[in-house]
Tab-separated table of C-alpha atoms and ligand atoms in Angstrom:
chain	number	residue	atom	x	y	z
A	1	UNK	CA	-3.578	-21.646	-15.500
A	2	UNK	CA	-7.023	-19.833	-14.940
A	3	UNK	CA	-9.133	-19.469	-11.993
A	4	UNK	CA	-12.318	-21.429	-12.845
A	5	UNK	CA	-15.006	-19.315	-13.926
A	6	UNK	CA	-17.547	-18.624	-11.112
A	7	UNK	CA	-20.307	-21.250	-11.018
A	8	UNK	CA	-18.627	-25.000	-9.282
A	9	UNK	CA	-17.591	-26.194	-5.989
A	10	UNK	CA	-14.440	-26.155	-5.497
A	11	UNK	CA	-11.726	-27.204	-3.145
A	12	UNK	CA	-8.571	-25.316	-2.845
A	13	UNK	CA	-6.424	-27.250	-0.671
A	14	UNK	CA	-3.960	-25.020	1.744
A	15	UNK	CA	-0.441	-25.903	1.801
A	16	UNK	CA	0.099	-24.145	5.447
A	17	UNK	CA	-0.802	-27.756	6.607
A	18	UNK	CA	1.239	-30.512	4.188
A	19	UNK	CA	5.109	-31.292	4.866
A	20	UNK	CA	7.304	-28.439	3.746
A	21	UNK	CA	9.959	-30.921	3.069
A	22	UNK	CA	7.969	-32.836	0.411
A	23	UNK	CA	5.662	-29.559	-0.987
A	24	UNK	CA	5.585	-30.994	-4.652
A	25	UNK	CA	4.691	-34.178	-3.516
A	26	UNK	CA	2.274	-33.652	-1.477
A	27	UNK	CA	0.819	-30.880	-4.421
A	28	UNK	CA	0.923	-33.934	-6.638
A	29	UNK	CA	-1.105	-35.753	-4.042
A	30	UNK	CA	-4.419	-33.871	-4.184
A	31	UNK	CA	-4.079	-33.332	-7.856
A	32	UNK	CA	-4.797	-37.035	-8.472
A	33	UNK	CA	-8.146	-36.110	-6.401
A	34	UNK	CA	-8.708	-33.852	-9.353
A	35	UNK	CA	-8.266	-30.692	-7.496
A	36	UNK	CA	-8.087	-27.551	-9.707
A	37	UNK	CA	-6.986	-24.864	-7.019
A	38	UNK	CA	-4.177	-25.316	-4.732
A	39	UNK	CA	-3.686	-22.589	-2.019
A	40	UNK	CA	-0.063	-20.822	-1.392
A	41	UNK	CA	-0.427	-19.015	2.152
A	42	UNK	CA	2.325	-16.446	2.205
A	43	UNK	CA	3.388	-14.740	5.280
A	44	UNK	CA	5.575	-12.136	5.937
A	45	UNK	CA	5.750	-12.254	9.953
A	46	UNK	CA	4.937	-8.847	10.023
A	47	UNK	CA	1.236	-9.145	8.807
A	48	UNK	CA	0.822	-11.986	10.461
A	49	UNK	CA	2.837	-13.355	13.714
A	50	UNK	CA	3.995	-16.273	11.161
A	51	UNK	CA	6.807	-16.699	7.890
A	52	UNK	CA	6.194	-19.446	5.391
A	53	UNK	CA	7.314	-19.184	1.405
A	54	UNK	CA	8.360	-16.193	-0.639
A	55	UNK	CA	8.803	-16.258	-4.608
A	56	UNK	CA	11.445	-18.329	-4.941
A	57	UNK	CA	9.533	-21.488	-3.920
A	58	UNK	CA	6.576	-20.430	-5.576
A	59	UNK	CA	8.548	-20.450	-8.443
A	60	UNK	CA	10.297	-24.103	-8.150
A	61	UNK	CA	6.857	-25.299	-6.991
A	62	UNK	CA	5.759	-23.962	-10.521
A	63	UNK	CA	7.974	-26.399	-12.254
A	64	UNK	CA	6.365	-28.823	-10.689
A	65	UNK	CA	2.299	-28.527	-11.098
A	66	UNK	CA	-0.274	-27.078	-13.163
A	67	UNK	CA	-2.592	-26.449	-11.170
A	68	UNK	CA	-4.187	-22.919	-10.643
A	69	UNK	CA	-1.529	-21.139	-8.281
A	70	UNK	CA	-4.143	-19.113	-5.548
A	71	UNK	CA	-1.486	-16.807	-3.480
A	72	UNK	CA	-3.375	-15.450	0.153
A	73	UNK	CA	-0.501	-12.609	0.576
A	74	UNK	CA	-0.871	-12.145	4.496
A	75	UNK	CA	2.103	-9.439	3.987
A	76	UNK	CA	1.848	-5.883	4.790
A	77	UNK	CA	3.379	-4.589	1.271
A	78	UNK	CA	1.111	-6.269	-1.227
A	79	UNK	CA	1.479	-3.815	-3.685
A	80	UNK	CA	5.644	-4.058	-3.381
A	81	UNK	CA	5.377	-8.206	-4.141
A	82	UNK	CA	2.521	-8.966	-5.788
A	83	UNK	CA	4.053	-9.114	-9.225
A	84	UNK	CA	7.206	-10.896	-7.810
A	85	UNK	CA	4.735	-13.571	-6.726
A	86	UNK	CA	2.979	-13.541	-10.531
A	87	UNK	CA	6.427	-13.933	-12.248
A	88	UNK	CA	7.147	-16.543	-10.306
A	89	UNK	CA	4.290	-18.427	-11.431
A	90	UNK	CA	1.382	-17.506	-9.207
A	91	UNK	CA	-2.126	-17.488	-11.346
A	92	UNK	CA	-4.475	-15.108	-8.686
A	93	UNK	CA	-3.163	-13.153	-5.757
A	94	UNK	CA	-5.219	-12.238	-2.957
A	95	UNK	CA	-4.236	-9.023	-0.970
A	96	UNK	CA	-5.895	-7.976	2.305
A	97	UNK	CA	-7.892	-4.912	2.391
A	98	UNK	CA	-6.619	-3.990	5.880
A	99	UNK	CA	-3.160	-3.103	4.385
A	100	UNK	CA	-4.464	-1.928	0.918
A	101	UNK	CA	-3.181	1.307	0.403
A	102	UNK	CA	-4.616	2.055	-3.456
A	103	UNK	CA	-6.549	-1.429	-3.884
A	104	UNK	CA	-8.430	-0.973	-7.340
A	105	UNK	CA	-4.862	0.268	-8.546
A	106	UNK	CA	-3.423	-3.124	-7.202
A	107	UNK	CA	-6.045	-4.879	-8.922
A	108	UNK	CA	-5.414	-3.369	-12.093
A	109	UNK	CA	-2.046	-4.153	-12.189
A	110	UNK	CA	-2.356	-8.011	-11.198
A	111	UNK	CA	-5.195	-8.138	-14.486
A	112	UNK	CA	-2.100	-6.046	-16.637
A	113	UNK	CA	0.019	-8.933	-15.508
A	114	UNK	CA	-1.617	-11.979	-16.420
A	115	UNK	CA	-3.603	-12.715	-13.079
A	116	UNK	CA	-6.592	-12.765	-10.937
A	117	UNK	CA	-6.743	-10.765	-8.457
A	118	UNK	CA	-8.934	-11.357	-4.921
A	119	UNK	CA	-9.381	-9.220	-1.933
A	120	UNK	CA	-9.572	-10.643	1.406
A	121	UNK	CA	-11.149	-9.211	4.660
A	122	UNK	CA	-9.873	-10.694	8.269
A	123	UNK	CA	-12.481	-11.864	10.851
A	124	UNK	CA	-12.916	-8.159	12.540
A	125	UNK	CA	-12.880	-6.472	9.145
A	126	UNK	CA	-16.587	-5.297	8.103
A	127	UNK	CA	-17.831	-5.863	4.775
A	128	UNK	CA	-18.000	-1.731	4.519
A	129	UNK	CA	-14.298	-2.331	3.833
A	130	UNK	CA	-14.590	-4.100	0.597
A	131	UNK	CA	-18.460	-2.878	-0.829
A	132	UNK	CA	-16.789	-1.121	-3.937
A	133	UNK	CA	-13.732	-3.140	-4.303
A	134	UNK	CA	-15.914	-6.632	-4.334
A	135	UNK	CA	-17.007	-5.940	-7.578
A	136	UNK	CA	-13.233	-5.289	-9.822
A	137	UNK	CA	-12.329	-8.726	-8.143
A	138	UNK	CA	-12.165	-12.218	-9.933
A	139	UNK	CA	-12.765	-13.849	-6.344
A	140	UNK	CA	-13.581	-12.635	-2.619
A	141	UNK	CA	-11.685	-14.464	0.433
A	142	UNK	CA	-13.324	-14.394	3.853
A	143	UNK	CA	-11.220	-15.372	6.582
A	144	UNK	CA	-13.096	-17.394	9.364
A	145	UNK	CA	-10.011	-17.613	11.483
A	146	UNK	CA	-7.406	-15.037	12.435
A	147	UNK	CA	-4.469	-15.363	9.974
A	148	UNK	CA	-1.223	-16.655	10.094
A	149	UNK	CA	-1.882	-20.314	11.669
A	150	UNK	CA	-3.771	-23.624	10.020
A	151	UNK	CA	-5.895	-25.736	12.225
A	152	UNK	CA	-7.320	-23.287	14.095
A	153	UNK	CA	-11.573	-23.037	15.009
A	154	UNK	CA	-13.973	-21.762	12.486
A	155	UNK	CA	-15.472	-18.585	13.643
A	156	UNK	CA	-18.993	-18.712	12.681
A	157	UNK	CA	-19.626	-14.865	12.826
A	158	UNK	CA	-17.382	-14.578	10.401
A	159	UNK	CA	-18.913	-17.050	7.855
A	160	UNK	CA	-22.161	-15.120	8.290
A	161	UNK	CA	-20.313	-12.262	6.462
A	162	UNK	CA	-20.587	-14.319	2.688
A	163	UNK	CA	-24.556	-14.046	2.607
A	164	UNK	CA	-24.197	-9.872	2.469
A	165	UNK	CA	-20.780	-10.397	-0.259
A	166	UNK	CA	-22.868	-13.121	-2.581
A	167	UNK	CA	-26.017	-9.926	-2.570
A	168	UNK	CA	-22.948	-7.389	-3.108
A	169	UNK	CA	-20.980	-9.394	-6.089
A	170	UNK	CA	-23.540	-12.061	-7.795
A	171	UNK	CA	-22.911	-15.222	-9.341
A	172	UNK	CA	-20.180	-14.218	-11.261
A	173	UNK	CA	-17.551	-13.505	-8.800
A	174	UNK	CA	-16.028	-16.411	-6.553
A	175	UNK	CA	-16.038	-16.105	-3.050
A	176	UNK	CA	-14.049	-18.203	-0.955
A	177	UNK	CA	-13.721	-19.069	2.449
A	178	UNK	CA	-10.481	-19.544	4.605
A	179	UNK	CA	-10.113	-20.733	8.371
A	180	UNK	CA	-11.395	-24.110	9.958
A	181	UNK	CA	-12.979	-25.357	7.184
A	182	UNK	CA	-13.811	-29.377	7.367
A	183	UNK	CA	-16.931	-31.815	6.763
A	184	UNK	CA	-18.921	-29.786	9.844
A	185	UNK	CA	-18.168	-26.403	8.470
A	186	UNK	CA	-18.481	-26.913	4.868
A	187	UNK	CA	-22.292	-27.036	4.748
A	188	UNK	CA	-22.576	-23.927	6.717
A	189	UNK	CA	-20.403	-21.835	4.361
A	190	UNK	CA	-21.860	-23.054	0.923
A	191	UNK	CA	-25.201	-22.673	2.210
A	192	UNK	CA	-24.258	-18.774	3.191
A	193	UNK	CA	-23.312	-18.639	-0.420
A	194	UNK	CA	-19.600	-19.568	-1.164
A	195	UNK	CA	-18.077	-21.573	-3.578
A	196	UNK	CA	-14.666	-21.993	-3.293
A	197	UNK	CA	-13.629	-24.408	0.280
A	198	UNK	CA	-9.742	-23.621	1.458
A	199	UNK	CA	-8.890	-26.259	3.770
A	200	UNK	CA	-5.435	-26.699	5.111
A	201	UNK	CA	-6.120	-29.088	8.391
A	202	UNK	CA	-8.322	-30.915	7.302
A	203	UNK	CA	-6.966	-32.125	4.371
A	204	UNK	CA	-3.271	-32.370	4.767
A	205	UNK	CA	-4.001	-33.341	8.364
A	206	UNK	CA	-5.023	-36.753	7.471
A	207	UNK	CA	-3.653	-39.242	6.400
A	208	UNK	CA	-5.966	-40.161	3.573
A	209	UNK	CA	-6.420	-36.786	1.333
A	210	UNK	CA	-7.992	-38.458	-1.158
A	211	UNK	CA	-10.728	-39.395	0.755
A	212	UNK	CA	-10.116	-35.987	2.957
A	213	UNK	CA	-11.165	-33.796	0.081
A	214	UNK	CA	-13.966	-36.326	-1.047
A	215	UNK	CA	-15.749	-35.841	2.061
A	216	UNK	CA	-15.471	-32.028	2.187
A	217	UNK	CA	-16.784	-32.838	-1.810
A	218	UNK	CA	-19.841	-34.458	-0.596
A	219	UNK	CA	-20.635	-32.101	2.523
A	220	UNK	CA	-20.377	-29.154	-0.257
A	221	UNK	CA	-23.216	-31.232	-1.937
A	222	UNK	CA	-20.933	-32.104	-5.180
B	301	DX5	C1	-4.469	-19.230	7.787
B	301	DX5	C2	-4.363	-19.533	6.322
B	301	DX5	C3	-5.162	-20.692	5.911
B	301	DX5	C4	-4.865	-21.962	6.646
B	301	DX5	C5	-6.176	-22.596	6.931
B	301	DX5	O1	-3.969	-17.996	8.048
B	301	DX5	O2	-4.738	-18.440	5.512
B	301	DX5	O3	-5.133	-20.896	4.500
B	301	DX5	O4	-4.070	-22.875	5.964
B	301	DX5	O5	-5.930	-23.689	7.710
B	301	DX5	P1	-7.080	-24.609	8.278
B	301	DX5	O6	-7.857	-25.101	7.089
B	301	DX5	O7	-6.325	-25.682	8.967
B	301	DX5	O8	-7.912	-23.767	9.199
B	302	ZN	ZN1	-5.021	-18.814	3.335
């Protein structure tokens, strides 16, 4: 599976928020809303005050669906699992620029495996970080929350960082948008310039996803 090319809406619903006990199912789920992305939050409790899945799920999960595996490493050692996390099925992995150590290295090597690689940048990280590293990326994530937790608030701040990315990487690249995302926030982020809507809360928070990730559809204008 492929990230889709740079140029749609889309919505890349966050597993952090569904029942663990029923992941495929609930996967299933927003695939019939025709979802192509679905997003794998992986935490190593060391990154991030939080553990969720390592490679071994991934890699049942992969049995399972076909849709486009998006893996937000929130783990110190990127470079050490990233192409555990590939093998195991994942189709692009984000890494976080705060614990990059070589990150256009990194990047190379997810592209000589098979994937697409993204760089991510936490709430208190400045775009400075990521200027030159923007560009050899398939898709930039800004966090508008602190990582490591799903329904938290959106930090609008944050957000305002995607207007100064979408001058730095184009139309090509995707740039995608993590943290408190829902029908209020949605407008504000697209119109800043991004494209691609994580939402864990408020779409595996409610009871209806369809009609969840419909409404988070129509407040992204699609
Ligand atoms: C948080 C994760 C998010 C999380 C977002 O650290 O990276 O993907 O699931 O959750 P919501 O959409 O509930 O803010
Ligand atoms: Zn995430």
């Amino acid at each position: 599976m492929r990230l889709p090319k740079a140029g749609t809406i889309e919505v890349a619903p966050s597993i952090l928020s569904a029942d663990f006990a029923r992941l495929a199912d609930e996967i299933s789920e927003v695939e019939k809303a025709g979802v192509k992305i679905i997003h794998l939050d992986v935490m190593d409790g060391h990154f991030v005050p939080n553990i969720t899945i390592g490679p071994v799920v991934v890699a049942k999960l992969r049995k399972c669906s076909d849709l486009v595996f998006d893996a937000h490493l929130m783990i110190s050692e990127p470079g050490k699992y990233a192409p555990e996390f590939i093998k195991a099925g994942a189709d692009h992995i984000t890494f976080h620029i705060e614990v990059a150590k070589e990150p256009f290295k990194l990047i190379d090597e997810i592209h000589e495996l098979g994937a697409t690689a993204g760089i991510c940048l936490n709430p208190e990280t400045s775009v400075d970080a990521i200027e030159k590293v923007a560009c050899a990326c398939d898709m930039v994530l800004v966090m508008t929350v602190h990582p490591g937790f799903g329904g938290q608030q959106f930090m609008a701040d944050a957000a305002g960082k995607i207007i100064r990315i979408r001058e730095i990487v184009g139309s090509d690249i995707r740039i995608e948008v993590d943290g408190g995302i829902s029908v209020e926030t949605t407008a504000i982020v697209v119109s800043h310039g991004a494209d691609t809507l994580v939402a864990g809360n408020a779409i595996f928070g409610q009871k209806d996803r369809l009609s969840a990730i419909e409404a988070i559809r129509k407040a992204a204008g699609c």
